[in-house]
Coordinates of C-alpha atoms in Angstrom, one line a residue:
X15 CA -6.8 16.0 -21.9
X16 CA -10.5 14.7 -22.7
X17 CA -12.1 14.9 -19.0
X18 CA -14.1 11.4 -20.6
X19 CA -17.5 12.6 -18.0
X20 CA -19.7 12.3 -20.6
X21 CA -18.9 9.3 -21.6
X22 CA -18.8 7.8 -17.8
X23 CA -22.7 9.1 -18.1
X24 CA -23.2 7.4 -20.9
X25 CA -21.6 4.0 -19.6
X26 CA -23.9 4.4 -16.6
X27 CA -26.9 4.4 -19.0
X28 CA -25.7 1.4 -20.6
X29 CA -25.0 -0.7 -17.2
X30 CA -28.6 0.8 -15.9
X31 CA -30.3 -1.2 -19.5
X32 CA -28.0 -4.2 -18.9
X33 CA -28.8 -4.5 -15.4
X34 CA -32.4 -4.5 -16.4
X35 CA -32.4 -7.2 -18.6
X36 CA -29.9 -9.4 -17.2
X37 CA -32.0 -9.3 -13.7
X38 CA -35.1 -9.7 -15.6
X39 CA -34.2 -13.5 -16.3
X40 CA -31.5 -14.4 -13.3
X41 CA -32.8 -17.5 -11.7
X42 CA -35.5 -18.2 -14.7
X43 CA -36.6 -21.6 -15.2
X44 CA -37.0 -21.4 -18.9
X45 CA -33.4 -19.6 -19.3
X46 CA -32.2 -20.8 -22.5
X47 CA -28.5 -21.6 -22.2
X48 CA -26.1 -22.7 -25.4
X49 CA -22.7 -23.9 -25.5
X50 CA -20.3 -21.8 -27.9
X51 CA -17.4 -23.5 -29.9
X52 CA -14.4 -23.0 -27.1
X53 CA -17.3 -25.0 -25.0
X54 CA -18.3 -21.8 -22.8
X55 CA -21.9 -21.4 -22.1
X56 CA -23.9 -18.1 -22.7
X57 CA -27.3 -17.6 -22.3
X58 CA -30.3 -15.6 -23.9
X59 CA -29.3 -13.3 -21.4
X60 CA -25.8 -12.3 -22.4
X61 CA -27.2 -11.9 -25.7
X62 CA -30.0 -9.7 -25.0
X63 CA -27.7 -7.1 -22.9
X64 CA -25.4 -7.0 -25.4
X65 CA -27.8 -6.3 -28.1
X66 CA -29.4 -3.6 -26.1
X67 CA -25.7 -2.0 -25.1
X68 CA -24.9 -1.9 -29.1
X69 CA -28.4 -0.8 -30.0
X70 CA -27.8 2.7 -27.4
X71 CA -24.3 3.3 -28.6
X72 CA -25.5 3.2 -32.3
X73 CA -27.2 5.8 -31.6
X74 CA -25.6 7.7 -28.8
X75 CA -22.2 7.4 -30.5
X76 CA -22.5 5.9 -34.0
X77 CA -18.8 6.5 -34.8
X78 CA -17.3 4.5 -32.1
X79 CA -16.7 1.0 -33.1
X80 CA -18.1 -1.9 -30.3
X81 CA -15.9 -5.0 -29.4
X82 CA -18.5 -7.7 -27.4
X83 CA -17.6 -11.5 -26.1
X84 CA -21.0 -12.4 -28.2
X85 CA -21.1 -10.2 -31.3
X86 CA -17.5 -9.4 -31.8
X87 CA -16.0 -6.1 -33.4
X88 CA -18.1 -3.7 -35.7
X89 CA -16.9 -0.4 -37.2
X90 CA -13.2 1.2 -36.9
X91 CA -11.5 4.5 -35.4
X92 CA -10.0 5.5 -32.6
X93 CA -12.5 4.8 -30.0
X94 CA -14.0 1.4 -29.2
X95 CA -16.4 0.7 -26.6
X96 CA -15.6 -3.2 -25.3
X97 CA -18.5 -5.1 -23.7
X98 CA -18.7 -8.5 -21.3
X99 CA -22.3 -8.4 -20.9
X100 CA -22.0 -10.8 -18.5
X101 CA -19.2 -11.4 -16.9
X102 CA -19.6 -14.8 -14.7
X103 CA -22.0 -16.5 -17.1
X104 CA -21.3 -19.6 -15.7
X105 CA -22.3 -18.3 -12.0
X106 CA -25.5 -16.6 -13.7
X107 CA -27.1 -19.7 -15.0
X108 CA -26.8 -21.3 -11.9
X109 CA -28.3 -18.7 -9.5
X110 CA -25.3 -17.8 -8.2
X111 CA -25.0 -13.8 -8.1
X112 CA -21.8 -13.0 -8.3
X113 CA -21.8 -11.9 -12.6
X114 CA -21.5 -8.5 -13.6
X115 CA -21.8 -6.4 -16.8
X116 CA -18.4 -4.7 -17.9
X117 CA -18.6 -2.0 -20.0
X118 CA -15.1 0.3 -21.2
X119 CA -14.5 3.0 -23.6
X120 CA -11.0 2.6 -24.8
X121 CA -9.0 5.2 -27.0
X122 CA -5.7 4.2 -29.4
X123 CA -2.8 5.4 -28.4
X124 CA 0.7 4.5 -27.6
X125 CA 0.9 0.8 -27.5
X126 CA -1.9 0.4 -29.0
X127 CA -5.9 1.1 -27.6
X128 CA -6.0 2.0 -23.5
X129 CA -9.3 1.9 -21.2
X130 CA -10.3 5.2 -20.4
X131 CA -13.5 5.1 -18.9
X132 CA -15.2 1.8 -17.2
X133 CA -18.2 0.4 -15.5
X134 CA -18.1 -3.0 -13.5
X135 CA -22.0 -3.7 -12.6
X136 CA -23.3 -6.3 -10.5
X137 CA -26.7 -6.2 -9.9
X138 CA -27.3 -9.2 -8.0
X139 CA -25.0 -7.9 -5.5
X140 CA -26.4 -4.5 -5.7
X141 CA -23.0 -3.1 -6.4
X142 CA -21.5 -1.1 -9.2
X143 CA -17.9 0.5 -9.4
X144 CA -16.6 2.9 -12.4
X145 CA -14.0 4.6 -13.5
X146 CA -12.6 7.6 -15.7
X147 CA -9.1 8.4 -16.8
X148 CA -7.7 11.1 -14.7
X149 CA -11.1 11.3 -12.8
X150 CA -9.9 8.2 -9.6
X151 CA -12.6 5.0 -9.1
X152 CA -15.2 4.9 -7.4
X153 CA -18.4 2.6 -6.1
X154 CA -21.6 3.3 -5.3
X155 CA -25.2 3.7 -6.1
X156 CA -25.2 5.9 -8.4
X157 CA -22.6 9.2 -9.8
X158 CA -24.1 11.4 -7.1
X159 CA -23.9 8.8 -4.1
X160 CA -20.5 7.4 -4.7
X161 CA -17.2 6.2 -2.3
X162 CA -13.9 6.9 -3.8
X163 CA -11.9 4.0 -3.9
X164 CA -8.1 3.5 -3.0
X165 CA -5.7 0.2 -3.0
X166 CA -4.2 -1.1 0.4
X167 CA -1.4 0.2 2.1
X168 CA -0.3 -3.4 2.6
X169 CA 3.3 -4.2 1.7
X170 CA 4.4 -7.5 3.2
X171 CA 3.3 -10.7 1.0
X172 CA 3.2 -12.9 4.8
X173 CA 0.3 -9.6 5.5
X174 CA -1.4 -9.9 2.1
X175 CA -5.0 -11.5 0.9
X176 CA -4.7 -13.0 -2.8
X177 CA -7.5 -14.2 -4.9
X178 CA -7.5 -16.6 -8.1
X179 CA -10.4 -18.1 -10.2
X180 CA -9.1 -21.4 -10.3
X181 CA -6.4 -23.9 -10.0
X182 CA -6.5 -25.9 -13.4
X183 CA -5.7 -22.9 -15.5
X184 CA -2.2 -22.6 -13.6
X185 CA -1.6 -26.0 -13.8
X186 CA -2.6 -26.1 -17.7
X187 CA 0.0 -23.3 -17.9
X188 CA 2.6 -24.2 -16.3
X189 CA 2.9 -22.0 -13.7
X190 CA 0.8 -24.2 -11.0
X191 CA 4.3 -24.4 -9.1
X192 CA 4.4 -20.8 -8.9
X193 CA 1.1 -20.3 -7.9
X194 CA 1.2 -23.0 -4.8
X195 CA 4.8 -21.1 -3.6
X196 CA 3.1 -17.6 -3.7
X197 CA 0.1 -18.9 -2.1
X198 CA 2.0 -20.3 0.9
X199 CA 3.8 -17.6 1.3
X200 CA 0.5 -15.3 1.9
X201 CA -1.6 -14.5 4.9
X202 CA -4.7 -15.5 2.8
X203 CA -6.0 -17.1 -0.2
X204 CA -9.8 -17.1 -1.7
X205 CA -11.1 -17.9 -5.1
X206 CA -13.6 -15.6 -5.5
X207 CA -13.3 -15.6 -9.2
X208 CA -14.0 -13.2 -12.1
X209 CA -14.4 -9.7 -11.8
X210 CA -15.0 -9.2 -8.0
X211 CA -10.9 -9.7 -7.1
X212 CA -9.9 -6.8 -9.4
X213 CA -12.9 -4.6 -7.9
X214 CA -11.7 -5.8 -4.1
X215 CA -8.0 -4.6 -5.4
X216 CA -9.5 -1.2 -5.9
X217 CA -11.4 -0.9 -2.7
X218 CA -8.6 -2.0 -0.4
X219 CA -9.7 -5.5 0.4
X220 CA -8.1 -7.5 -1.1
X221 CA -4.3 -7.0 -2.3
X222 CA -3.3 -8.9 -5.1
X223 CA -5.3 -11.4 -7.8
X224 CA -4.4 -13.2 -11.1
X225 CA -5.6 -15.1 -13.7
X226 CA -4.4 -17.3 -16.7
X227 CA -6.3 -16.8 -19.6
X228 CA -8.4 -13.8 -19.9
X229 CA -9.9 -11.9 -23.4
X230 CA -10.4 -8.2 -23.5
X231 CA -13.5 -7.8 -22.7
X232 CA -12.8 -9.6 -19.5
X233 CA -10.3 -7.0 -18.2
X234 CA -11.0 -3.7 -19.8
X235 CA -13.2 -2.2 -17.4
X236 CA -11.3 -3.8 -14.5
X237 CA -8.0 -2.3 -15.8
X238 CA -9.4 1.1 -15.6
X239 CA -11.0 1.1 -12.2
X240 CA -8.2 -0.7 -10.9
X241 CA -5.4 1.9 -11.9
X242 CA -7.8 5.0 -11.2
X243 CA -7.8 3.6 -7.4
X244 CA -4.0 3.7 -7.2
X245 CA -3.4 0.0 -8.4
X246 CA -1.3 -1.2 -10.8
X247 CA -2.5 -3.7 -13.8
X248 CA -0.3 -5.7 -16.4
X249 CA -0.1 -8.8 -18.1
X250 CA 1.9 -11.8 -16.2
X251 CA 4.5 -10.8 -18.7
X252 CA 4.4 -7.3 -16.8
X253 CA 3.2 -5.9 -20.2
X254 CA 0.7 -2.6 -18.7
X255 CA -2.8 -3.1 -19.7
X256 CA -5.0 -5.4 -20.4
X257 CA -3.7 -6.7 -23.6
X258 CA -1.6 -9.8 -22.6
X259 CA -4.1 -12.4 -22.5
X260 CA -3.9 -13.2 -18.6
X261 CA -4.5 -10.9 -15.5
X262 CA -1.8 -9.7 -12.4
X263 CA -3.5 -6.4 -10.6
X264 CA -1.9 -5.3 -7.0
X265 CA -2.2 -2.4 -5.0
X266 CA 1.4 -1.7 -6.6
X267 CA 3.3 -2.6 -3.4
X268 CA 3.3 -6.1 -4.1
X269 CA 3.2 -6.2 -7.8
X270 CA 6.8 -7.3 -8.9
X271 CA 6.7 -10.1 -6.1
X272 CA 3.7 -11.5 -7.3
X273 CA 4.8 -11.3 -11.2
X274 CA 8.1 -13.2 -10.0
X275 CA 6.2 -16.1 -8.6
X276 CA 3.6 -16.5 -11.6
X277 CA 5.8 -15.9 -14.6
X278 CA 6.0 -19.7 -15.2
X279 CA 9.7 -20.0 -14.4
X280 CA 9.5 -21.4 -10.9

């Protein structure tokens, strides 16, 4: 099996040039900010990272193809790097810092393309976790200064912490019922939103977080790190991977409760 180290390296690279520009214009004055056609906002920012990731992977691996949220898919074969560049846009333009860079390496395979490597960077924060298939999760600094990570023991939902982005996209759904059942039936709830739940899943944490509607890019890197750290990732349709268009991750324990409150049918 590929040990994928090399390409971890190479991830890190691209994080360390993302993190550079994305920090460069993080509370800016003159940020210029657009509105795309689904009415999401991304800035000069998201642009400029994702430029700069394409530009080093054109030439540090030409033949992989690139799938970004900005600049969609270019080239073919069986690896594809996938890139959020940022990953919280709407918390970057308004100072807030919790937005990160996702970067993931994914090889075809059985059911089609699977994360193998990923790198979840948030500068503002000053944190960074990562991933490599076979290889466990870990967070730090920096490959060389690193903590690994590992899920929670936690197997009781009346004992668990779950975190959501929002409430509208359950309700838009359908599954809003679901949702407010599971969440009584928790110790805690918090909405910390976007790709800091699946990162708290890894660590320990947290125990369990969902979301409605996700794209790729949004949960390739998560799905790596996640399952490297003992978790378990699939689809609300309990489809493995990130490939189902919404989110469930769990420390594993948990994992067919909370599928059975948010598959829509409560």
């Amino acid at each position: 099996m590929p040990d994928y180290l090399d390409d971890l390296r190479l991830a890190h690279v691209l994080a360390d040039t993302a993190d550079a520009a994305t920090m460069d214009r993080f509370k800016a004055l003159d940020l210029k900010v657009e509105t795309k056609p689904d009415m999401t906002p991304v800035s000069e920012a998201d642009k400029a990272a994702e430029e700069l990731i394409r530009g080093q992977l054109q030439r540090a691996r030409p033949r992989d193809a690139v799938l970004g949220e900005e600049y969609g898919l270019e080239g073919t074969g069986p690896r594809r790097w996938v890139v959020d560049p940022i990953d919280g846009t709407k918390n970057y333009v308004r100072g807030v810092p919790v937005w990160a860079t996702l970067i993931s390496l994914m090889e075809a395979g059985e059911g089609g393309y699977q994360p193998v490597v990923g790198v979840v960077s948030a500068p503002a924060l000053g944190r960074r976790w990562w991933a490599a298939k076979g290889h466990g999760a870990y967070s730090g600094r920096s490959l060389s200064s690193a903590t690994r990570l590992h899920v929670s023991g936690v197997s009781r939902l009346s004992d668990a912490s779950f975190a959501y982005s929002s409430l509208s996209g359950w309700e838009e759904r359908g599954r809003l019922n679901g949702f407010l059942d599971l969440s009584r039936e928790v110790w805690r709830t918090r909405a910390y939103g976007d790709f800091w739940p699946y990162m708290m899943v890894a660590e320990g944490s947290i125990d369990f977080c969902a979301e409605p509607e996700l794209s790729l890019w949004d949960m390739a890197a998560n799905a790596i790190v996640v399952t490297e750290a003992g978790g378990t990732f699939t689809g609300l349709d309990g489809r493995p991977g990130p490939h189902s268009g919404d989110a469930a991750a769990s420390n594993g324990l948990l994992h067919d409760e909370l599928l059975g409150y948010l598959d829509g049918r409560r």
